[in-house]
Short mmCIF file of C-alpha atoms in Angstrom, two decimals:
data_model
loop_
_atom_site.label_atom_id
_atom_site.label_comp_id
_atom_site.label_asym_id
_atom_site.label_seq_id
_atom_site.Cartn_x
_atom_site.Cartn_y
_atom_site.Cartn_z
CA GLY A 1 64.31 121.57 144.02
CA ALA A 2 65.10 125.12 145.04
CA ALA A 3 68.63 124.09 146.01
CA HIS A 4 69.49 123.85 142.33
CA GLY A 5 68.08 127.31 141.67
CA GLU A 6 65.04 127.64 139.44
CA ARG A 7 67.01 129.37 136.72
CA VAL A 8 66.14 128.47 133.18
CA PRO A 9 69.36 128.32 131.15
CA PRO A 10 69.73 131.04 128.52
CA ALA A 11 68.57 130.23 125.01
CA ALA A 12 70.98 128.12 123.00
CA PRO A 13 73.51 130.16 121.05
CA ASP A 14 73.04 131.05 117.39
CA ALA A 15 73.66 128.23 114.97
CA GLY A 16 76.88 128.78 113.02
CA GLU A 17 79.74 126.36 112.45
CA PRO A 18 79.37 123.69 115.18
CA ALA A 19 82.25 123.44 117.64
CA LEU A 20 81.70 119.67 117.50
CA ARG A 21 80.12 117.82 114.58
CA LEU A 22 79.74 114.03 114.52
CA ARG A 23 78.47 112.06 111.53
CA GLY A 24 78.23 108.28 111.76
CA PHE A 25 80.55 108.31 114.78
CA ALA A 26 80.58 104.72 116.02
CA ALA A 27 82.57 102.23 118.08
CA GLU A 28 82.16 98.81 119.62
CA GLY A 29 78.96 98.96 121.67
CA LEU A 30 78.10 102.37 120.24
CA ALA A 31 75.62 102.78 117.38
CA PRO A 32 76.48 105.49 114.81
CA VAL A 33 75.89 108.96 116.28
CA ASP A 34 75.10 112.20 114.43
CA LEU A 35 75.44 115.20 116.73
CA ASP A 36 76.18 118.92 116.44
CA VAL A 37 77.14 121.03 119.44
CA GLN A 38 77.46 124.78 118.91
CA PRO A 39 80.08 127.00 120.56
CA GLY A 40 78.70 128.00 123.95
CA GLU A 41 76.03 125.29 123.96
CA ILE A 42 75.56 122.84 126.84
CA VAL A 43 74.20 119.50 125.65
CA CYS A 44 73.31 116.86 128.25
CA LEU A 45 73.85 113.22 127.34
CA TYR A 46 71.10 111.74 129.42
CA GLY A 47 70.85 108.02 130.09
CA LEU A 48 71.00 105.36 132.74
CA ILE A 49 74.31 103.80 133.73
CA GLY A 50 75.13 101.40 130.90
CA SER A 51 73.21 103.46 128.31
CA GLY A 52 76.44 104.25 126.45
CA ARG A 53 76.95 107.85 127.61
CA THR A 54 80.35 107.15 129.24
CA ARG A 55 81.38 105.00 126.29
CA LEU A 56 80.55 107.80 123.86
CA MET A 57 82.61 110.29 125.86
CA GLU A 58 85.60 107.99 126.28
CA THR A 59 85.53 107.14 122.58
CA LEU A 60 85.43 110.83 121.68
CA PHE A 61 88.44 111.34 123.95
CA GLY A 62 90.40 108.74 121.97
CA ARG A 63 90.26 105.98 124.58
CA ARG A 64 88.57 103.47 122.24
CA PRO A 65 88.86 102.80 118.51
CA SER A 66 86.19 104.63 116.55
CA HIS A 67 85.15 105.39 113.00
CA GLY A 68 83.04 108.08 111.39
CA ASP A 69 83.47 111.78 110.70
CA VAL A 70 84.47 114.14 113.53
CA ARG A 71 84.96 117.88 113.04
CA VAL A 72 86.02 120.49 115.59
CA ASP A 73 85.29 124.08 114.47
CA GLY A 74 84.81 122.69 110.96
CA ARG A 75 88.20 120.92 110.81
CA PRO A 76 88.21 117.13 110.30
CA VAL A 77 90.06 115.43 113.19
CA ARG A 78 91.17 111.88 113.96
CA LEU A 79 90.78 110.87 117.60
CA ARG A 80 92.92 107.76 117.99
CA THR A 81 94.42 108.68 121.38
CA PRO A 82 93.73 111.16 124.21
CA ASP A 83 96.68 113.20 122.92
CA ASP A 84 94.99 113.41 119.49
CA ALA A 85 91.82 114.60 121.24
CA LEU A 86 93.63 117.24 123.31
CA ARG A 87 95.47 118.53 120.25
CA ALA A 88 92.10 118.82 118.50
CA GLY A 89 90.73 120.81 121.47
CA VAL A 90 88.63 118.01 123.03
CA ALA A 91 89.06 117.32 126.77
CA LEU A 92 87.39 114.88 129.17
CA VAL A 93 86.71 115.31 132.89
CA PRO A 94 85.93 111.74 134.00
CA GLY A 95 83.39 110.91 136.68
CA ASP A 96 85.76 108.77 138.69
CA ARG A 97 88.16 111.43 139.97
CA ALA A 98 90.37 109.13 142.01
CA LYS A 99 90.95 106.51 139.32
CA GLN A 100 91.01 108.63 136.24
CA GLY A 101 92.28 112.08 136.54
CA LEU A 102 93.32 113.62 139.79
CA PHE A 103 96.89 113.18 141.01
CA GLY A 104 95.90 113.06 144.67
CA THR A 105 99.37 113.31 146.16
CA LEU A 106 100.36 116.30 144.01
CA PRO A 107 99.42 119.84 145.01
CA ALA A 108 96.17 121.14 143.53
CA ALA A 109 98.22 123.68 141.59
CA GLU A 110 100.12 120.92 139.78
CA ASN A 111 96.84 119.25 138.86
CA ILE A 112 95.61 122.45 137.27
CA VAL A 113 98.74 123.19 135.24
CA THR A 114 99.58 119.64 134.23
CA ARG A 115 98.25 120.17 130.70
CA ALA A 116 99.10 123.84 130.47
CA MET A 117 102.81 123.41 131.12
CA GLY A 118 103.63 123.00 127.45
CA ALA A 119 101.77 126.18 126.61
CA LEU A 120 103.35 128.16 129.45
CA GLY A 121 106.90 126.85 129.28
CA ARG A 122 109.38 128.36 126.88
CA PHE A 123 112.23 126.29 125.45
CA GLY A 124 111.35 123.36 127.68
CA ALA A 125 111.62 125.27 130.98
CA ARG A 126 108.59 125.76 133.18
CA ASP A 127 107.50 129.32 133.79
CA PHE A 128 106.53 129.14 137.45
CA ALA A 129 105.37 132.76 137.71
CA ALA A 130 102.97 132.27 134.80
CA GLU A 131 101.77 129.01 136.35
CA ARG A 132 101.12 130.65 139.72
CA GLY A 133 99.06 133.41 138.12
CA LEU A 134 97.11 130.90 136.08
CA VAL A 135 96.36 128.71 139.10
CA ALA A 136 95.32 131.70 141.22
CA ARG A 137 92.87 132.80 138.52
CA ALA A 138 91.48 129.28 138.11
CA PHE A 139 91.00 128.91 141.88
CA GLU A 140 89.22 132.25 142.03
CA ALA A 141 87.06 131.61 138.97
CA MET A 142 85.81 128.36 140.43
CA SER A 143 85.66 129.25 144.15
CA VAL A 144 87.97 126.37 145.07
CA ARG A 145 88.07 126.00 148.88
CA PRO A 146 90.40 126.20 150.65
CA ALA A 147 92.16 128.67 148.34
CA THR A 148 95.46 126.89 148.94
CA PRO A 149 96.93 125.64 145.66
CA GLU A 150 99.91 124.10 147.51
CA LEU A 151 97.65 121.67 149.37
CA ALA A 152 97.65 118.05 148.12
CA ALA A 153 94.64 117.55 145.85
CA ALA A 154 93.50 114.52 147.87
CA ARG A 155 92.92 116.78 150.87
CA PHE A 156 90.19 118.77 149.14
CA SER A 157 86.53 117.74 149.31
CA GLY A 158 85.04 115.84 146.37
CA GLY A 159 83.39 118.96 145.01
CA ASN A 160 86.59 120.97 145.20
CA GLN A 161 88.59 118.12 143.64
CA GLN A 162 86.18 118.18 140.74
CA LYS A 163 86.57 121.94 140.38
CA ILE A 164 90.35 121.44 140.29
CA LEU A 165 89.95 118.88 137.50
CA ILE A 166 87.67 121.21 135.53
CA GLY A 167 90.21 123.98 136.18
CA ARG A 168 92.75 121.95 134.27
CA TRP A 169 90.75 122.65 131.12
CA VAL A 170 89.25 126.06 131.76
CA ASN A 171 92.38 127.92 132.76
CA ALA A 172 93.73 130.78 130.71
CA ALA A 173 96.29 128.63 128.88
CA SER A 174 93.71 126.08 127.79
CA ARG A 175 92.80 125.70 124.12
CA VAL A 176 89.86 123.42 124.78
CA ARG A 177 86.92 123.89 122.40
CA VAL A 178 84.85 120.88 123.45
CA LEU A 179 84.66 119.90 127.13
CA LEU A 180 83.27 116.44 127.91
CA LEU A 181 82.07 116.07 131.51
CA ASP A 182 81.14 112.56 132.65
CA ASP A 183 78.80 112.81 135.64
CA PRO A 184 81.07 115.35 137.34
CA THR A 185 78.86 115.88 140.39
CA GLN A 186 78.72 112.28 141.58
CA GLY A 187 79.47 112.20 145.30
CA VAL A 188 79.47 116.01 145.48
CA ASP A 189 77.36 117.98 147.97
CA VAL A 190 74.63 120.38 146.91
CA GLY A 191 76.63 123.56 147.51
CA ALA A 192 79.58 122.38 145.43
CA ARG A 193 77.18 121.18 142.72
CA ALA A 194 75.75 124.66 142.36
CA GLU A 195 79.29 126.06 142.04
CA ILE A 196 80.23 123.46 139.42
CA TYR A 197 77.09 124.38 137.46
CA GLU A 198 78.06 128.06 137.63
CA THR A 199 81.55 127.24 136.36
CA ILE A 200 80.16 125.24 133.44
CA ARG A 201 77.63 127.93 132.54
CA ALA A 202 80.31 130.63 132.60
CA LEU A 203 82.63 128.50 130.52
CA ALA A 204 79.98 128.07 127.85
CA ALA A 205 78.76 131.67 127.91
CA GLN A 206 82.05 133.56 128.22
CA ARG A 207 84.57 131.31 126.51
CA ARG A 208 82.15 129.78 123.98
CA VAL A 209 83.30 126.27 124.83
CA ALA A 210 80.93 123.52 123.65
CA VAL A 211 80.00 121.43 126.69
CA VAL A 212 78.77 117.84 126.58
CA TYR A 213 77.61 116.75 130.02
CA ALA A 214 76.64 113.15 130.86
CA THR A 215 74.18 112.51 133.66
CA ASN A 216 71.34 110.24 134.74
CA GLU A 217 69.71 112.91 136.91
CA PRO A 218 66.80 114.86 135.42
CA GLU A 219 67.35 117.81 137.76
CA GLU A 220 70.87 118.22 136.36
CA VAL A 221 69.51 118.29 132.83
CA LEU A 222 66.97 120.95 133.80
CA ALA A 223 69.55 123.01 135.71
CA LEU A 224 72.16 123.06 132.96
CA ALA A 225 71.21 121.99 129.50
CA HIS A 226 70.21 123.95 126.42
CA ARG A 227 69.41 120.61 124.83
CA CYS A 228 69.09 117.03 126.02
CA VAL A 229 70.22 113.99 124.01
CA VAL A 230 68.79 110.72 125.33
CA MET A 231 70.90 107.54 125.14
CA ARG A 232 69.75 103.97 125.50
CA ASP A 233 71.56 100.68 124.78
CA GLY A 234 74.55 102.39 123.17
CA ALA A 235 72.46 104.54 120.85
CA VAL A 236 71.24 108.13 120.76
CA VAL A 237 67.46 107.67 120.72
CA GLU A 238 66.23 111.24 120.71
CA SER A 239 67.06 114.89 121.14
CA VAL A 240 64.75 116.84 123.43
CA ALA A 241 64.17 120.56 123.60
CA LEU A 242 63.80 121.37 127.28
CA HIS A 243 61.11 124.00 126.94
CA GLY A 244 58.25 122.75 129.09
CA ALA A 245 60.11 119.59 130.20
CA ASP A 246 60.00 118.57 133.86
CA GLU A 247 61.64 115.84 135.93
CA GLU A 248 58.75 113.44 135.43
CA SER A 249 58.76 113.72 131.64
CA LEU A 250 62.54 113.25 131.62
CA LEU A 251 62.35 110.22 133.90
CA ALA A 252 59.73 108.70 131.61
CA LEU A 253 62.12 109.16 128.67
CA ILE A 254 65.07 107.54 130.38
CA HIS A 255 63.09 104.55 131.73
CA HIS A 256 61.35 103.84 128.45
CA GLU A 257 60.81 100.08 128.33
CA PRO A 258 60.70 98.57 124.83
CA ALA A 259 57.54 96.53 124.18
CA LEU A 260 58.15 92.83 124.80
CA ALA A 261 58.28 90.94 121.53
#
C-alpha cells in the first residue's frame, strides 16, 4: 500500500567481487546454497516460517555447524561461531529482539556500543567520549525516538528497539560487510517500518554493506529488495528479479504446493 511508499528500489549495484559468496553452503536441515550478494545489494530471503530462511541466517552467523565455501570480499572465511562471523564482517539482527539481542535493562547507548567497544577502546580502557559521539550519530541516522541514549532499551517501542539493534552494526566503528536481518519489522508499526527501510537502504547505498533480509511479506520484498531469493523446505528454490513483480505473483511463489505424488 501507499504507507510503504511506492518507491522502486534503485537498480542493483554493478557486479564486481561479491561481498558475500556462498558455494555449497549447507547444514542440517539446509540444502546446499549457492548465493552471491554484491556490496550495496539488498537481497530478500523470502519464505514462509519454517522455509529455512532463519536457519540459513543463523548458520551463516556461526550458530550452527555448516560446511561449504564462504567468502567475504573474496576472502575465504570459516564461520564456526558468532565471533568468527563478526571477525569476518558478518552480523545478524535477529527477529526476536527480547530473546536474542537486546539487553533490555541496559541503556540504549550501551546496546549500540556493545560490539564497538573493542574498536573504540585503547589499551583496554573504554573511550566514553568516542562512544557518546558514535551513539549520538547512530541515534540521529536512524531517527531513534526518544533521542535519549541513557534510557533503558526496554522502554523504547518495538520499532525503536529494532533501530537500536541495527545501530549496533551500522555505527561508525562497525566493520560489518554483510548484514543479516531476520524479519526485523515483526511487531513494528508502519511508521517505524518505513524508518527501518530507510536505514537499510542508506546502509546499502552509502556504506556498500551487503544486506540479506528475511521476510514472509511480499510488500517488504517489493519495498526493499534488489533481488528476491525464494526458500522452501530448507532449500533455495529460485531467484526472482523484481521487475514487474507484484504481491500476488510473490504470494503465488511462496505458497507453491508441490504436486501430490
